[in-house]
mmCIF file of C-alpha atoms in Angstrom:
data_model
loop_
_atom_site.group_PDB
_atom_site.id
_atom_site.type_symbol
_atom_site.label_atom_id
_atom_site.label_comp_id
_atom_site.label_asym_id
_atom_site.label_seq_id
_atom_site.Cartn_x
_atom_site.Cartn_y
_atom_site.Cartn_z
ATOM 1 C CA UNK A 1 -23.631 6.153 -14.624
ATOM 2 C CA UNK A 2 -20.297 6.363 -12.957
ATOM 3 C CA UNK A 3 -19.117 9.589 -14.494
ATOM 4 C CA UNK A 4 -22.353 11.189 -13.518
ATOM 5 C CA UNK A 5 -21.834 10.070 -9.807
ATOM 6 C CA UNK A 6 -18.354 11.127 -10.183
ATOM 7 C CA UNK A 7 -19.119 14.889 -11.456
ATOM 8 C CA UNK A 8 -21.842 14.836 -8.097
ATOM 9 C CA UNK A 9 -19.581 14.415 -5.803
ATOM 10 C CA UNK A 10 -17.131 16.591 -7.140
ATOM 11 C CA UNK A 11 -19.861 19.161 -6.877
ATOM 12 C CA UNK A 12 -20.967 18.216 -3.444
ATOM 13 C CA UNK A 13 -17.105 18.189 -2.197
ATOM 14 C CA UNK A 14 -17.165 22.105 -4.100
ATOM 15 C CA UNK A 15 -19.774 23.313 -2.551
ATOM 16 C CA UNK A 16 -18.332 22.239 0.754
ATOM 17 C CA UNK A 17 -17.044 25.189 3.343
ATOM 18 C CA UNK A 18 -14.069 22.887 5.170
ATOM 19 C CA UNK A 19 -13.247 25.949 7.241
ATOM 20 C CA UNK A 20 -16.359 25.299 9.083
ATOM 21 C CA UNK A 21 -15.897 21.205 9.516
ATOM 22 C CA UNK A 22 -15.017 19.747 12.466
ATOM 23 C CA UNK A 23 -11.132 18.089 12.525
ATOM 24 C CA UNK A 24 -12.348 14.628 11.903
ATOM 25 C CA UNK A 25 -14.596 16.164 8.719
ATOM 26 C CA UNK A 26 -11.896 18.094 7.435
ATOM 27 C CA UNK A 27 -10.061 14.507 7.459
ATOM 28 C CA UNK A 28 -12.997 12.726 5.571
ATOM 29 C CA UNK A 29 -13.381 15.779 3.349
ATOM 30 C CA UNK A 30 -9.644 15.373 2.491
ATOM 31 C CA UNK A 31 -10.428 11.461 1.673
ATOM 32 C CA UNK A 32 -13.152 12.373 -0.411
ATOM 33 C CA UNK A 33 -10.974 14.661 -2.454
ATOM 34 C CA UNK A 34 -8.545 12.267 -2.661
ATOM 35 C CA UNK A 35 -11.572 9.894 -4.015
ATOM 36 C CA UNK A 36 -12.357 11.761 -6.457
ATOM 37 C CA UNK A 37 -9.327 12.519 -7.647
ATOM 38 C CA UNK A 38 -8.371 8.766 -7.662
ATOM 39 C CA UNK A 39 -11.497 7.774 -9.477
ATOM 40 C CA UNK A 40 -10.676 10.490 -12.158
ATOM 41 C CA UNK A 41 -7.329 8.604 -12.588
ATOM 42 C CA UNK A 42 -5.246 11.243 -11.227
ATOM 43 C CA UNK A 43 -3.508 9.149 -9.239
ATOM 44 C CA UNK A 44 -0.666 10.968 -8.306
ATOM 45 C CA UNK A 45 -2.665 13.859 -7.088
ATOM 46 C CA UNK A 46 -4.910 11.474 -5.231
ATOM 47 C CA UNK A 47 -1.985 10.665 -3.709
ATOM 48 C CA UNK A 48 -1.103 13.682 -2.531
ATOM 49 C CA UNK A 49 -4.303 14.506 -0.775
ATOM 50 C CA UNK A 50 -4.250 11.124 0.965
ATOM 51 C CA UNK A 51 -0.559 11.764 2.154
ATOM 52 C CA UNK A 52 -2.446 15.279 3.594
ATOM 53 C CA UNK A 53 -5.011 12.877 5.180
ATOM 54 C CA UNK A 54 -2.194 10.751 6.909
ATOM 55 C CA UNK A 55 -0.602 13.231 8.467
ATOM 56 C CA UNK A 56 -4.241 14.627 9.938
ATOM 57 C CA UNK A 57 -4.989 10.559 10.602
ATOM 58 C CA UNK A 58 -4.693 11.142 14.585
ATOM 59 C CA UNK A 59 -8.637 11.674 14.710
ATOM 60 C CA UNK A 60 -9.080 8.425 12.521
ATOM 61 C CA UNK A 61 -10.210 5.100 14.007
ATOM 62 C CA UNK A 62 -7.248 2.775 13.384
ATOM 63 C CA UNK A 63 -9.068 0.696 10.968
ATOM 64 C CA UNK A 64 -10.032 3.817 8.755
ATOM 65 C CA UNK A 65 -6.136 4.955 9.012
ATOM 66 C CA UNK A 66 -5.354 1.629 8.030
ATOM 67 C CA UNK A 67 -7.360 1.485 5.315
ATOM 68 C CA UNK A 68 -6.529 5.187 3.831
ATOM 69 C CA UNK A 69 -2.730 4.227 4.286
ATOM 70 C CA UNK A 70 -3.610 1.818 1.689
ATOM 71 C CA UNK A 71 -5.161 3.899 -0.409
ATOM 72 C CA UNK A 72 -2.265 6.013 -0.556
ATOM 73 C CA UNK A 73 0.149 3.487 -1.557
ATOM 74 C CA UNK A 74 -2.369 2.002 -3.625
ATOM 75 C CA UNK A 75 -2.923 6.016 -5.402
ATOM 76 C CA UNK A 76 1.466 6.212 -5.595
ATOM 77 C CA UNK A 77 1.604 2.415 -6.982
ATOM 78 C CA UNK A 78 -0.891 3.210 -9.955
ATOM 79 C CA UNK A 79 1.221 6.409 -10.534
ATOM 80 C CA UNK A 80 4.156 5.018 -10.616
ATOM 81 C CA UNK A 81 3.049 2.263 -13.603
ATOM 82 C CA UNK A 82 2.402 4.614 -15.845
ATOM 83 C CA UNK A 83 5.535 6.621 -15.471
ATOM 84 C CA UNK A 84 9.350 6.604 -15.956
ATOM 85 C CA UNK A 85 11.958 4.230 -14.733
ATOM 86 C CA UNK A 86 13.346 7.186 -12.457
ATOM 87 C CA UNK A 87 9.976 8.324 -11.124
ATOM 88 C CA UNK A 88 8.737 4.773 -10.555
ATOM 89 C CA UNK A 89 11.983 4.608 -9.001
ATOM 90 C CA UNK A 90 11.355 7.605 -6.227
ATOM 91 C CA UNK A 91 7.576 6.756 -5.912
ATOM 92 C CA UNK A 92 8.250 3.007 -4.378
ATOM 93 C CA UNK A 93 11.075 4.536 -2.224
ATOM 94 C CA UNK A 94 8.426 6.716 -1.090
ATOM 95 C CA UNK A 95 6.135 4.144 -0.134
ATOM 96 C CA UNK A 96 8.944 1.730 1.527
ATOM 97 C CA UNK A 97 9.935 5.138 3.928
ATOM 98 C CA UNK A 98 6.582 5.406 4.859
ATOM 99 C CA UNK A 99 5.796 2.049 5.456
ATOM 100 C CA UNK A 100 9.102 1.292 7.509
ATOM 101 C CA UNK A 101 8.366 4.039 9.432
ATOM 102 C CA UNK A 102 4.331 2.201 9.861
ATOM 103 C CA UNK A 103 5.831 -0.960 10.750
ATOM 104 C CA UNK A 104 7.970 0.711 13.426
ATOM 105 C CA UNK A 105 4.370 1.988 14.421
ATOM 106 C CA UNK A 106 2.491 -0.796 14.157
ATOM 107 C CA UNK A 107 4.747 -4.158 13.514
ATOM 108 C CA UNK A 108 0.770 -5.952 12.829
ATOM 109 C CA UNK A 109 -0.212 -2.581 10.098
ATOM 110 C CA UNK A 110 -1.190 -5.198 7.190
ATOM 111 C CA UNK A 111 -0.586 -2.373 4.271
ATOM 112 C CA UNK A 112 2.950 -1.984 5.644
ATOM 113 C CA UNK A 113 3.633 -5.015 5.863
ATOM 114 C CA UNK A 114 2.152 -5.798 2.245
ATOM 115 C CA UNK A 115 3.628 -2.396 0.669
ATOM 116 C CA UNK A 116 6.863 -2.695 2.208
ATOM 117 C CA UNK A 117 7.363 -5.837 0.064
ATOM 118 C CA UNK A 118 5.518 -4.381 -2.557
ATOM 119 C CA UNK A 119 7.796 -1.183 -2.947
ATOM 120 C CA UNK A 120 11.443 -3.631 -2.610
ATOM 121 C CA UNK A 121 10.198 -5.394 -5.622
ATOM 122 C CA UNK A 122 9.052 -2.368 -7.444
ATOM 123 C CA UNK A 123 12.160 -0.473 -7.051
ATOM 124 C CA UNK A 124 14.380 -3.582 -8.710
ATOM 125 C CA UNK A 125 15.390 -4.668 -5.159
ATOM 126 C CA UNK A 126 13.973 -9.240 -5.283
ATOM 127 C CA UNK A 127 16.010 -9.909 -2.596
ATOM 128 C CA UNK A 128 14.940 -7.028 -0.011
ATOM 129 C CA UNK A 129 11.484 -7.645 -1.412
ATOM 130 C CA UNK A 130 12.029 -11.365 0.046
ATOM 131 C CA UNK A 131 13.307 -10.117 3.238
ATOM 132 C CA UNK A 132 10.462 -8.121 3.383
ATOM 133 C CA UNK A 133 7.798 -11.008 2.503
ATOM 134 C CA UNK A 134 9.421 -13.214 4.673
ATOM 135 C CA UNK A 135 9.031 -10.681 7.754
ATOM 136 C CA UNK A 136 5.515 -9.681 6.924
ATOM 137 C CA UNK A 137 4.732 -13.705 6.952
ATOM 138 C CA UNK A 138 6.510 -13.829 10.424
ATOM 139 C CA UNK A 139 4.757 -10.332 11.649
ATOM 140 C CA UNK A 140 1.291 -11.015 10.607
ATOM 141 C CA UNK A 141 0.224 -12.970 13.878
ATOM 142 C CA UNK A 142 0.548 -9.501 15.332
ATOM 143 C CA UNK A 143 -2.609 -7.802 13.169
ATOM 144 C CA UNK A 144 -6.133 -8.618 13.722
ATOM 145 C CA UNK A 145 -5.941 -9.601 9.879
ATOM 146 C CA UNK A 146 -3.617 -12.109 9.876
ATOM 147 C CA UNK A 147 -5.357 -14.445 7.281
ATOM 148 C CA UNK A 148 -5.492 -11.658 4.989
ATOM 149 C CA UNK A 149 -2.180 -10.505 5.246
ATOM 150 C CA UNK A 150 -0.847 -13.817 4.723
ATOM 151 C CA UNK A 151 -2.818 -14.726 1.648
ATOM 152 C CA UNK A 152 -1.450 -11.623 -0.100
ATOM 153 C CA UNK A 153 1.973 -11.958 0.711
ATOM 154 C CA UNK A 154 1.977 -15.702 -0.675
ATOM 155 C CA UNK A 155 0.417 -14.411 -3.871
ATOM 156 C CA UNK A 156 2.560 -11.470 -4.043
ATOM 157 C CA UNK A 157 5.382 -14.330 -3.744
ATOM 158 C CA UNK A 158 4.099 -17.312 -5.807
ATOM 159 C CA UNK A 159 3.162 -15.260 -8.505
ATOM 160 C CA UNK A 160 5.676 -12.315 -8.631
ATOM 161 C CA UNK A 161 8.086 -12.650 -6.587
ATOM 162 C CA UNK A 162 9.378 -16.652 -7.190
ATOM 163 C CA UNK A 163 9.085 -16.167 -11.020
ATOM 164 C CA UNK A 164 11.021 -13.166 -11.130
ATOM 165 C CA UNK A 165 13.963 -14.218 -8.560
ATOM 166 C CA UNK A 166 14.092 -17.482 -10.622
ATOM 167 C CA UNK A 167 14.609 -15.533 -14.037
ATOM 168 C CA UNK A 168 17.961 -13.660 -12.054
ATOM 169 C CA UNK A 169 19.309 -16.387 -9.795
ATOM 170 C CA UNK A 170 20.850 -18.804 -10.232
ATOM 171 C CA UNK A 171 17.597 -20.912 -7.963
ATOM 172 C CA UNK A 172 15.235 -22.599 -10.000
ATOM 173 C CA UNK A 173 11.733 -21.928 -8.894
ATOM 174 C CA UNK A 174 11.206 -25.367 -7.445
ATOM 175 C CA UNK A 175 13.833 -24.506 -4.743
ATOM 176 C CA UNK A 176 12.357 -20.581 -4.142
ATOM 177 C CA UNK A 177 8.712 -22.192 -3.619
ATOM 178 C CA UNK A 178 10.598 -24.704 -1.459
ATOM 179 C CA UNK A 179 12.391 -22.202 0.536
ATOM 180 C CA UNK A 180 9.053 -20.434 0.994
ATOM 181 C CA UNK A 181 7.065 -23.461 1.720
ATOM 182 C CA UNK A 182 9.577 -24.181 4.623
ATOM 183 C CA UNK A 183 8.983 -20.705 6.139
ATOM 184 C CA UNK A 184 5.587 -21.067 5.557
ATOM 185 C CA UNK A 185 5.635 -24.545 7.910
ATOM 186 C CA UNK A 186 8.032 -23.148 10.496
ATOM 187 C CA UNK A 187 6.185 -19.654 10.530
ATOM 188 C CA UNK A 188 2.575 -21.027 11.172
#
């Protein structure tokens, strides 16, 4: 079962030298810690080791540091919903540095452009969270995975972001899915 694979690989990544791995497999052996830890639902450490990764990432293919950039916001997002309002707090401020600094990068990087929305609305903030949604919408032409991109954002705000501005506005949620419809049209 899954807890046996789980306990192999943690003995396969222990019996591991990484002194004696090339850069790029001290960078996968990193990710595979971080795995493991993430699958054990120690998310917050998981984090941690993918943060390690990222800052090793030079050696990665741009799709595989795209993807473990994800993962790390993905590791700090699942810590954060199980913690308190101050930590939550920090974690999506850590996420929206990073992925400003990603988008400054790489303006097409789909998990910055998803997080960076992601982390605004986490951290209480509906309005930068729009401002956010809005620009990934207008920046995802820019990425290879455009279609993607775009199809999260809109669910991120039909379903989370519309509602919630709606229950603190004074907008009703016709006019917020009109507004976004409209930059939807002129953003094609």
């Amino acid at each position: 079962g899954d807890a046996m694979d789980l306990a192999g690989a943690r003995e396969a990544l222990n019996a591991t030298r990484p002194a004696l791995l090339s850069a790029r497999d001290q960078v996968d052996y990193l990710i595979g810690l971080g795995q493991s830890l993430y699958l054990a639902g120690l998310f917050g450490s998981a984090a941690e080791l993918f943060d390690t990764s990222l800052e090793r990432s030079a050696v990665l293919p741009e799709r595989d540091r795209q993807m473990l950039l994800d993962w790390w916001a993905t590791a700090l997002d699942r810590d954060a919903q199980s913690s308190p309002p101050e930590r939550r707090a920090r974690l999506a401020a850590r996420i929206a540095g990073r992925m400003d600094e990603e988008l400054r990068r790489d303006p097409g990087s789909v998990p910055a452009n998803y997080w960076l929305a992601v982390a605004a609305r986490a951290s209480g903030d509906l309005d930068t969270a729009w401002d956010a949604a809005v620009g990934a919408w207008v920046r995802a032409t820019l990425g290879p995975a455009s279609m993607q991109l775009r199809a999260d954002i809109d669910r991120l705000v039909m379903e989370v972001l519309i509602p919630e501005r709606a229950r603190v506005r004074r907008e009703t949620a016709d006019a917020l899915r009109s507004q976004w419809n409209q930059v939807k049209e002129e953003w094609k």
